[in-house]
XYZ file of C-alpha atoms in Angstrom:
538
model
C 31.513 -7.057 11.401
C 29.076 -5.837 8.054
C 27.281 -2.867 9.572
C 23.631 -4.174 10.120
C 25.372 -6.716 12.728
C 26.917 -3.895 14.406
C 23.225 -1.700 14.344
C 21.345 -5.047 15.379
C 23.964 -5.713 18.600
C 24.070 -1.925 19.449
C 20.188 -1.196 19.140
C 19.713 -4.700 21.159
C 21.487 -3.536 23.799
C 19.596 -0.673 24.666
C 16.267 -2.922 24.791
C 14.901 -0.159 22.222
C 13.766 1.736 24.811
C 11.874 4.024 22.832
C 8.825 6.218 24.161
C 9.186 9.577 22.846
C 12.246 10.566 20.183
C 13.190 13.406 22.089
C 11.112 16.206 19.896
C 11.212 19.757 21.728
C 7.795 20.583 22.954
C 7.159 23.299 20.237
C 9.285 25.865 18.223
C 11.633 25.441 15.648
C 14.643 24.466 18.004
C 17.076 22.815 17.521
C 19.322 24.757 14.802
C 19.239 23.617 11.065
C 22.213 22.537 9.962
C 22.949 19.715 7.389
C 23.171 16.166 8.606
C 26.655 14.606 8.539
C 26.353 11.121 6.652
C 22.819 11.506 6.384
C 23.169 9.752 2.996
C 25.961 7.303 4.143
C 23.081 4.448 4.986
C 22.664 0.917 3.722
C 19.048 1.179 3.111
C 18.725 4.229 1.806
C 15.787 4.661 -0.894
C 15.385 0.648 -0.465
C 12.092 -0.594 -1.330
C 9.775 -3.397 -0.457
C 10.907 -6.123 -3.263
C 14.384 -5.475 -2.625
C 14.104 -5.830 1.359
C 11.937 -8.921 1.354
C 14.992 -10.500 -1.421
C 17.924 -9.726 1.440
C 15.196 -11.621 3.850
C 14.692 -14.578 1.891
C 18.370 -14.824 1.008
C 19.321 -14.340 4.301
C 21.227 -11.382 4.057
C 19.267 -9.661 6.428
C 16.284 -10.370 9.026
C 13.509 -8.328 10.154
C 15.151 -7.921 13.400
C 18.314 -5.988 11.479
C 16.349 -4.567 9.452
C 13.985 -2.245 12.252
C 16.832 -1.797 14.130
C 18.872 -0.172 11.406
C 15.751 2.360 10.909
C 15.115 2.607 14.071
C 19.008 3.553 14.738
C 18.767 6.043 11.964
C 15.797 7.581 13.430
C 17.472 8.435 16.408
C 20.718 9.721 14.809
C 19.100 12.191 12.370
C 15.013 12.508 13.508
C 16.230 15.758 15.747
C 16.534 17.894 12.829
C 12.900 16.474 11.237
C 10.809 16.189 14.315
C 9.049 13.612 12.074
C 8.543 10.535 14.408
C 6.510 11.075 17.876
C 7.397 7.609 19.358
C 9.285 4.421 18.658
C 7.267 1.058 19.104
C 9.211 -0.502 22.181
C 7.838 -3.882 21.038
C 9.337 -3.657 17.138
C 12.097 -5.598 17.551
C 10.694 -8.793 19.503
C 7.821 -8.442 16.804
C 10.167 -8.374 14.133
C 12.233 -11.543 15.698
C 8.629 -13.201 15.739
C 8.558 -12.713 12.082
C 11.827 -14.082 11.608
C 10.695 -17.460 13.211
C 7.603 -17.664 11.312
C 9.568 -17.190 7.952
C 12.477 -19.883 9.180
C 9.384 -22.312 9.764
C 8.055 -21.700 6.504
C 5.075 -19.451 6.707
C 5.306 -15.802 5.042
C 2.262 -13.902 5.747
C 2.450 -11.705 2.535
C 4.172 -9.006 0.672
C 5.159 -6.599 3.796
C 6.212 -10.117 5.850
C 9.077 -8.335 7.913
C 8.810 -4.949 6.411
C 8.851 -1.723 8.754
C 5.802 0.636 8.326
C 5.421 3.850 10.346
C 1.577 5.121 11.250
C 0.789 8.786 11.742
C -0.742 9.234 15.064
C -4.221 9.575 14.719
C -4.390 5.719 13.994
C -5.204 3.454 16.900
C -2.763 0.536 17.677
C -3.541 -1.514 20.332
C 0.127 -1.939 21.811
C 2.345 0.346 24.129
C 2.301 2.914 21.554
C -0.503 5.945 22.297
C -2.687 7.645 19.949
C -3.279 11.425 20.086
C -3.533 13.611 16.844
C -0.587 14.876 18.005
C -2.376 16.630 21.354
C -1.870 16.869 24.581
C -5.464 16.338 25.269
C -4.974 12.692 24.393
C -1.467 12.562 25.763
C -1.191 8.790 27.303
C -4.336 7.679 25.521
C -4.043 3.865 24.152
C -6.541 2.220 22.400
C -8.325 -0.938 23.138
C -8.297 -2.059 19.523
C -6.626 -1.759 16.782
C -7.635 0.418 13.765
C -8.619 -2.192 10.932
C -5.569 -0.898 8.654
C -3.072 -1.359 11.507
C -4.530 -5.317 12.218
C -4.413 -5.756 8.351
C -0.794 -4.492 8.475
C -0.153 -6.817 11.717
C -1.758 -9.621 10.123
C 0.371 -9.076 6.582
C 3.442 -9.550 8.599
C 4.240 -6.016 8.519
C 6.588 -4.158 11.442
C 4.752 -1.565 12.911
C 7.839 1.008 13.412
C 6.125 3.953 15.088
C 3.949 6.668 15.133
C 5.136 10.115 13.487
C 4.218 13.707 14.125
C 1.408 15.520 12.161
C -0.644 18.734 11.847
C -2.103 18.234 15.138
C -5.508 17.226 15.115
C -4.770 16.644 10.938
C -4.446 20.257 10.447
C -8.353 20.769 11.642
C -7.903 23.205 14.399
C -6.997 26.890 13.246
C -7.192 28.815 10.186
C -3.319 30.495 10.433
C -1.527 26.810 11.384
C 1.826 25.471 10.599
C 1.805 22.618 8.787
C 3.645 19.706 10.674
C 3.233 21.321 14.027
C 2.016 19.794 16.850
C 1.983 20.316 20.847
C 3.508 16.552 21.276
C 6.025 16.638 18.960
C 6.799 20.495 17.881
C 7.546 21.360 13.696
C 7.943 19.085 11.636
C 11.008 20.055 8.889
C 11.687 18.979 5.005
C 14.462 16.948 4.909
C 14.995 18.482 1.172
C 15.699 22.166 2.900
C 15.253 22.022 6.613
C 13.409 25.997 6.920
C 10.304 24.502 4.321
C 7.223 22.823 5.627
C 6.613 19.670 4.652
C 3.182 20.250 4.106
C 0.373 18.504 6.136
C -1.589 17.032 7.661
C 0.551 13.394 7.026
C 3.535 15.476 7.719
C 5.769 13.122 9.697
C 4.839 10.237 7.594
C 5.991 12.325 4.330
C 8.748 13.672 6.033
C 9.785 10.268 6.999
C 9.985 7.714 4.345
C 11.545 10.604 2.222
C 14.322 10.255 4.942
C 14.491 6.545 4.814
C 13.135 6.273 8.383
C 11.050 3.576 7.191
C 10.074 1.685 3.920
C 6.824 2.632 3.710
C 4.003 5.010 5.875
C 0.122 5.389 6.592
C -0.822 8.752 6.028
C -4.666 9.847 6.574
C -6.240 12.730 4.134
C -9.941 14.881 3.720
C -8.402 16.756 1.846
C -4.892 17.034 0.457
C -3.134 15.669 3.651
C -1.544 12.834 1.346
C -1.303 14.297 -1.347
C 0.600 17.477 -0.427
C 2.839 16.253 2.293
C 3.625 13.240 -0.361
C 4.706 15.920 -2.804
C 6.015 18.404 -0.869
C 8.815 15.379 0.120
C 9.170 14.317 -3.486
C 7.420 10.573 -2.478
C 4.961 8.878 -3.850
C 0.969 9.193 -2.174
C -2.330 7.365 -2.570
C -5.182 8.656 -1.735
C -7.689 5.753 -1.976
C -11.756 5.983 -2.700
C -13.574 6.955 0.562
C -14.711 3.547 1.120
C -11.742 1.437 -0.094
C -9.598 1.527 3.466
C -12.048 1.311 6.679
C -11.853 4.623 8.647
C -12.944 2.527 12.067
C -9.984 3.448 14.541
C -8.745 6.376 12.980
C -9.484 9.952 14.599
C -11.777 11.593 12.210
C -12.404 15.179 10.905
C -15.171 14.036 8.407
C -16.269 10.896 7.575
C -17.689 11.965 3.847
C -14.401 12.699 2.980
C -11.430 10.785 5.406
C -9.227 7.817 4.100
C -6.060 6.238 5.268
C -3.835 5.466 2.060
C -0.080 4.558 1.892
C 2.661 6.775 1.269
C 6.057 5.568 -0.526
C 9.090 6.184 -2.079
C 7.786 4.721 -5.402
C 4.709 3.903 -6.784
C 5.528 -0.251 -6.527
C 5.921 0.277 -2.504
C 2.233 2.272 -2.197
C 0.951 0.039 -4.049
C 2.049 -2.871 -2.203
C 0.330 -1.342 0.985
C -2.746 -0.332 -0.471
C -3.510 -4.207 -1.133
C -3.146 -4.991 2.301
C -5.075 -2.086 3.891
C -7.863 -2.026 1.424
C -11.070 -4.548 2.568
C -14.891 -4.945 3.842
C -14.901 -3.952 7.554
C -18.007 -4.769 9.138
C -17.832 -1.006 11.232
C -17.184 1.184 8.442
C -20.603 1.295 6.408
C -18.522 2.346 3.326
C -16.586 -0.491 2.850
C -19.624 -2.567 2.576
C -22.136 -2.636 -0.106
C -20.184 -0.333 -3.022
C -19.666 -1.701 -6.556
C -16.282 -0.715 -7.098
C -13.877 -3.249 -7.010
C -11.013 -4.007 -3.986
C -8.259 -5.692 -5.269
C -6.298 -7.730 -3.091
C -3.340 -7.001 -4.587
C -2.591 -3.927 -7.012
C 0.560 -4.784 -7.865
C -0.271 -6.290 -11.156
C -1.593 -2.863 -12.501
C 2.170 -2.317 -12.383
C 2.607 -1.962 -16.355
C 5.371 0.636 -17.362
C 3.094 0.498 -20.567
C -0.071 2.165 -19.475
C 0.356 5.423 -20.573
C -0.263 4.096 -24.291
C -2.927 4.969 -25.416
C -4.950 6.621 -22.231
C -7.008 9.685 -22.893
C -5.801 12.483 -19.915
C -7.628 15.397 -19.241
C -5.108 18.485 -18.336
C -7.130 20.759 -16.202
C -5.331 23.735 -16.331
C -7.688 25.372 -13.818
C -4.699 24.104 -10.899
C -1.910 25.656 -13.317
C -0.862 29.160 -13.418
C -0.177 30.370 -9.297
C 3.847 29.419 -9.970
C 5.623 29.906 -13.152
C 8.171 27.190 -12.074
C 5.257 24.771 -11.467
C 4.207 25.749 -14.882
C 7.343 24.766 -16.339
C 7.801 21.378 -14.421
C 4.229 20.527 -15.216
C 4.582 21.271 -19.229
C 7.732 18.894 -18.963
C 5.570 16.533 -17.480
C 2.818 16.287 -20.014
C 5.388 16.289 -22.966
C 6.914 12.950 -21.121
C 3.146 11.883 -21.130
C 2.534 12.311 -24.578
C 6.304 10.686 -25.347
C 5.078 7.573 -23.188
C 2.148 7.609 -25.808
C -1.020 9.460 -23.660
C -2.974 11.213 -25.640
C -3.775 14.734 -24.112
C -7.206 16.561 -23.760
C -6.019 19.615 -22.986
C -7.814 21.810 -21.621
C -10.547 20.250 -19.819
C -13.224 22.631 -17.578
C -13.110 21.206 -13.901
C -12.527 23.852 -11.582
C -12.955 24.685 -7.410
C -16.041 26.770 -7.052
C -16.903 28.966 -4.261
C -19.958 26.903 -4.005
C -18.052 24.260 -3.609
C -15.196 25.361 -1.070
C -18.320 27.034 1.132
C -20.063 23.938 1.037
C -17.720 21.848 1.895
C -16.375 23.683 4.609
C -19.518 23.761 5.979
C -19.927 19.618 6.026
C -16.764 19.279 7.979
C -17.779 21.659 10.069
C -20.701 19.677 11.262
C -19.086 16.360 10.662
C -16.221 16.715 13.071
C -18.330 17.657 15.708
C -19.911 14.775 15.721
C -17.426 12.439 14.678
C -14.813 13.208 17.066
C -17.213 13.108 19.865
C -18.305 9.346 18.711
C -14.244 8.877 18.939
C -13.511 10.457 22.239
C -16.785 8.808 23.911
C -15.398 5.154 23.091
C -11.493 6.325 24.679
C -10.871 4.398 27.648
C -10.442 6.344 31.280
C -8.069 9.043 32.454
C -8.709 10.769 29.211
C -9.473 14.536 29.182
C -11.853 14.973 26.656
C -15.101 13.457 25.431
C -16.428 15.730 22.904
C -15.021 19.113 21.431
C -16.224 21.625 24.006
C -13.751 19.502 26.174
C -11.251 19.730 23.835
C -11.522 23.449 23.163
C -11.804 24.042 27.375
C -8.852 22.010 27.566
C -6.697 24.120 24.899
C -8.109 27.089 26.455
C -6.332 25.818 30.547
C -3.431 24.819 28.605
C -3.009 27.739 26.238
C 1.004 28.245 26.955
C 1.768 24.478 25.403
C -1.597 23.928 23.025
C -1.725 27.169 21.398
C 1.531 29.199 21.408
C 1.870 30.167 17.870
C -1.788 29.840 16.547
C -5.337 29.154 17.884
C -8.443 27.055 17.527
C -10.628 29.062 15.515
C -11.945 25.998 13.528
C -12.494 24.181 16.445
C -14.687 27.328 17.420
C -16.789 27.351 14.357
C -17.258 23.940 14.399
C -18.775 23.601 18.039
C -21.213 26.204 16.824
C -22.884 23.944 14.748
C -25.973 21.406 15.330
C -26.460 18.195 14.917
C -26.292 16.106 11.361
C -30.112 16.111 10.590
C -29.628 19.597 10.344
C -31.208 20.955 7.070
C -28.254 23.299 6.382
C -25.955 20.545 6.979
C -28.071 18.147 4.231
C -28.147 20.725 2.537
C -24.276 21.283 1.915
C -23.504 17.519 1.825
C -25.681 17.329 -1.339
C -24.440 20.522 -2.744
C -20.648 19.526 -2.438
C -21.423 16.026 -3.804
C -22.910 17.639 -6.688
C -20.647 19.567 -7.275
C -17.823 17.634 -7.597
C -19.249 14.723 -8.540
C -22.080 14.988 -11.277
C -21.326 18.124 -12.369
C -17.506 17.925 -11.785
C -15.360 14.502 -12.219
C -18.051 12.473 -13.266
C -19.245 15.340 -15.809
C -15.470 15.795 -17.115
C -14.444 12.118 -17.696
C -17.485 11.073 -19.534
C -17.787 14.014 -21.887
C -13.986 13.338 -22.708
C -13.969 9.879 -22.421
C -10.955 10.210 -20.128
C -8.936 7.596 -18.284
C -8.002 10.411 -15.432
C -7.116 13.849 -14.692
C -3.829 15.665 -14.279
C -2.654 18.685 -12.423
C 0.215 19.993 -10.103
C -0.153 18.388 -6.394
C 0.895 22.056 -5.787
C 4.021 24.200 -5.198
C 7.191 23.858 -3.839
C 7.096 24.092 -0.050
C 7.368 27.085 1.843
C 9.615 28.500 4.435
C 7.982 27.560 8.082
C 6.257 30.573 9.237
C 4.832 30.117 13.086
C 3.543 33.591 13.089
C 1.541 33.546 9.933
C 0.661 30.315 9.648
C 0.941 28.376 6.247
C 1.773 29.970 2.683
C -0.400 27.605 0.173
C 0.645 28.161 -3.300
C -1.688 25.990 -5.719
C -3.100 22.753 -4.626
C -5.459 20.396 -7.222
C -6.601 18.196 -4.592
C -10.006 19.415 -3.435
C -12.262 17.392 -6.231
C -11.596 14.445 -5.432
C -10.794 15.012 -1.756
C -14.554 16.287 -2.044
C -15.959 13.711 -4.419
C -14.137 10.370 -1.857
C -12.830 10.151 -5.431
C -9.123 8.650 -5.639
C -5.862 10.745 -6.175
C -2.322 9.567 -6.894
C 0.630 12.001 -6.665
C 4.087 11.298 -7.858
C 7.617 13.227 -8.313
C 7.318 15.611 -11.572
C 10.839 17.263 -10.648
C 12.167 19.970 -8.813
C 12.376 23.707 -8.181
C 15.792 24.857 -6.445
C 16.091 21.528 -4.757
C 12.007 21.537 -3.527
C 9.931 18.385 -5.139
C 6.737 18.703 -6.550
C 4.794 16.194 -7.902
C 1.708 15.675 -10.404
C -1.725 14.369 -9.386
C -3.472 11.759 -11.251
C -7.267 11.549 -9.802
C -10.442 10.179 -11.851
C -13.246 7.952 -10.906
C -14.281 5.780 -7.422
C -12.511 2.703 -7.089
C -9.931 3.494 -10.636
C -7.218 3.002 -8.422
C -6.166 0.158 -10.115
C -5.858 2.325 -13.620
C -4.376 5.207 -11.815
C -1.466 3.299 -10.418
C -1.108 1.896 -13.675
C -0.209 5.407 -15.081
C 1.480 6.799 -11.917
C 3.884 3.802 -12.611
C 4.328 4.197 -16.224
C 5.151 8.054 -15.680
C 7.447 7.473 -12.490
C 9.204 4.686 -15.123
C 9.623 7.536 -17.936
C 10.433 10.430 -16.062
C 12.646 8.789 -12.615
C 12.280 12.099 -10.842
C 12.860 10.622 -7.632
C 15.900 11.595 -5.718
C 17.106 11.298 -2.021
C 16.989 14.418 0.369
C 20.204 15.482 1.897
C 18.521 17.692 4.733
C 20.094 21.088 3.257
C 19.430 24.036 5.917
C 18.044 26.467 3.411
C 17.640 27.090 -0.676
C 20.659 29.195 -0.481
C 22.576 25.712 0.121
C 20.815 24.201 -2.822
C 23.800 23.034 -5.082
């Protein structure tokens, strides 16, 4: 019997009854040790194109095909912690799409294909929604989030939910990336001790795995980016405006977009046509001249590098001498592909700029996440972030065991959004990385996009000090809503890291063009094999 029969009649069985994944509650239990057979898996490193051509052929239906991730989630998530919960209803929603595509009707591109959300996107199902807190433990939306309706209606399975930086990494100033009081740390299945960055930590964590085809991440700043590098996939980090932001649980809305998050650039890509759109209750999708394809795909040209003028900001270089040597690789297979470097350009982080854009999501996720608790349904236990910080406070021994809510402090301190200082920094961070930053760069250098490191290699999990940042090049554009593509540059003893193409609002179309083309040149992607520590690193 071929294997996926054996997964689909096995996984059947048990009804997929599948609430939690069994994560411990925090901690780094259970032991690291390598996975036996981790690799030994028939869709490993599969993509979109090749799934949907074992669909149509018949070699394998939507049904098998959740089932055999949802079976290899529940062999090998223990040692990742990456997945919260399970969708019980994936497989009868799968078997739907089966039918549809037997009577002829294929909704799309992701038709049958399994997509895992991080939890602070609503789905209106059995699944719950909670930033990964305890606060919102039970809590089910009413509706779902406009990406997870435009994945439902593009045929797509929703898989799960996975485990983040609870409350996307917007809580305390000494956190650990990937940890969360639902589902506990998040690992790196590359070396099981490193963090795999945050705040989309499950979500990078699992499609590196092969836990699913594709994932929804969410970012302000660097929380695709990062976790997408840090697990050697691909991230896209679309122009604030491009995906709708209604149903997702916000830190800032000047800054926060859901983008896709894929073992190659063709699979992101492939999302980000679906998710994109006008939504009537996000003001930013509406009224913006930059256009929203409805499907990227065909900016897939392994010949785009020809020819395009890239700024090297070399600002982001220099914290890592490794980075520094995967990075120079890098631009010498950009110039081979035919880019022509401006190197260097002069875009740099402030302290203006940090302070002042600290300062907006300060005030903005006070009053965002109020506007989202207010409209959760009863039996909740917060409605605004005083609750949230009184609840942490009565349940200190499971919310806070390793590191506090010092952000959460700062930011109740603050007033309401017609505060001057509050105007104040929004136009001051704009400026700053807008006119006088991207804007200022590309059109003095006439430049297609930027390049930089997405950052280091990840670091070993540290609950008592929180998270050791190396380098990170995502705060311009995080700051600007400006887009920002990462893909695999190569390695450092077995760790990924990956280089960041960012540029103008709405260029996502150019920037996948050269995220492709470079992925095509340079094929750094390689499957993790959930080693428990460097010193394993063959």
């Amino acid at each position: 019997m071929p294997s996926s029969r054996r997964s689909f009649l096995r996984l059947s069985a048990l009804g997929c009854a599948a609430a939690m994944v069994g994560k411990p509650s925090s901690g780094l239990e259970p032991e690291v040790s390598p996975a036996a057979g981790v690799g030994d898996f028939e869709l490993a490193e599969v993509g979109v194109v090749e799934l949907r051509r074992r669909m149509e052929s018949g070699e394998l239906s939507a049904r098998e095909i959740a089932a055999l991730y949802i079976e290899r989630i529940e062999v090998h998530d223990s040692l990742l912690s990456s997945v919260l919960e399970i969708n019980p209803d994936a497989l009868e929603i799968a078997e739907a799409l089966d039918r549809e595509r037997a009577a002829g009707r294929v909704r799309g591109p992701l038709h049958g294909i399994p997509v895992l959300l991080k939890d602070n996107v609503d789905t209106a199902d059995r699944m719950t929604t909670t930033a990964g807190s305890l606060a919102l433990e039970g809590s089910i939306a009413s509706r779902d989030s406009f990406v997870a309706k435009a994945l439902r209606e593009g045929g797509a399975v929703l898989l799960g939910k996975t485990n983040l930086s609870e409350w996307a990494n917007f809580r305390s100033s000494r956190s650990s990336s990937g940890w969360s009081a639902r589902g506990g740390q998040c690992r790196n299945p590359f070396v099981l001790d490193r963090s795999p960055c945050g705040s989309s930590s499950g979500s990078g964590a699992a499609v590196s795995a092969s836990f699913s085809t594709v994932a929804i991440g969410t970012e302000t700043n660097g929380s695709v980016v990062c976790p997408s590098s840090a697990n050697g996939v691909v991230g896209i980090k679309p122009t604030v405006g491009l995906v709708s932001r209604s149903g997702i649980i916000p830190i800032a809305h000047s800054q926060d977009t859901a983008g896709p998050m894929a073992r190659t650039v063709a699979d992101a890509t492939a999302v980000l046509g679906v998710i994109g759109g006008v939504d009537p209750e996000d003001s930013a999708t509406i009224g913006h001249s930059g256009p929203v394809h409805a499907d990227y795909t065909r900016f897939l040209d392994a010949g785009s590098l020809r020819g395009a003028r890239l700024g090297v900001a070399r600002s982001f270089f220099g914290f890592h001498a490794d980075v520094d040597r995967v990075l120079e690789d890098a631009l010498q297979a950009l110039r081979e592909a035919g880019a022509v470097l401006v190197d260097p350009i002069d875009l740099e982080v402030s302290t203006g700029l940090r302070d002042s854009s600290h300062e907006v999501l300060l005030y903005e996720f006070k009053a965002d996440v109020a506007a989202y608790l207010a409209k959760l349904g009863p039996g909740v236990a917060a409605r605004d972030l005083a609750d949230l910080i009184r609840f942490n406070e009565e349940n200190r021994d499971r919310e806070m065991p390793y590191f506090g809510q010092e952000v959460f402090l700062e930011a109740q301190q603050r007033g309401p959004l017609s505060s001057p200082e509050y105007v104040a920094a929004l136009e001051t961070s704009r400026r700053l990385s807008r006119t006088e930053g991207i804007d200022r760069v590309v059109s003095e250098h006439r430049l297609d996009a930027i390049v930089a490191p997405t950052g280091g290699p990840a670091w070993v999990i540290d609950l008592v000090n929180g998270d050791h940042f190396g380098g990170s090049s995502s705060t311009p554009a995080a700051v600007a809503g400006y887009p920002n593509i990462t893909v695999p540059a190569g390695f450092i003893q077995g760790l990924p890291v990956g280089l960041s193409f960012f540029g103008r609002p709405f260029s996502e179309g150019k920037l996948i063009g050269l995220g492709y083309a470079f992925e095509q040149e340079t094929q750094h992607r390689r499957a993790p094999l959930f080693r428990p520590s460097v010193d394993s690193v063959g």
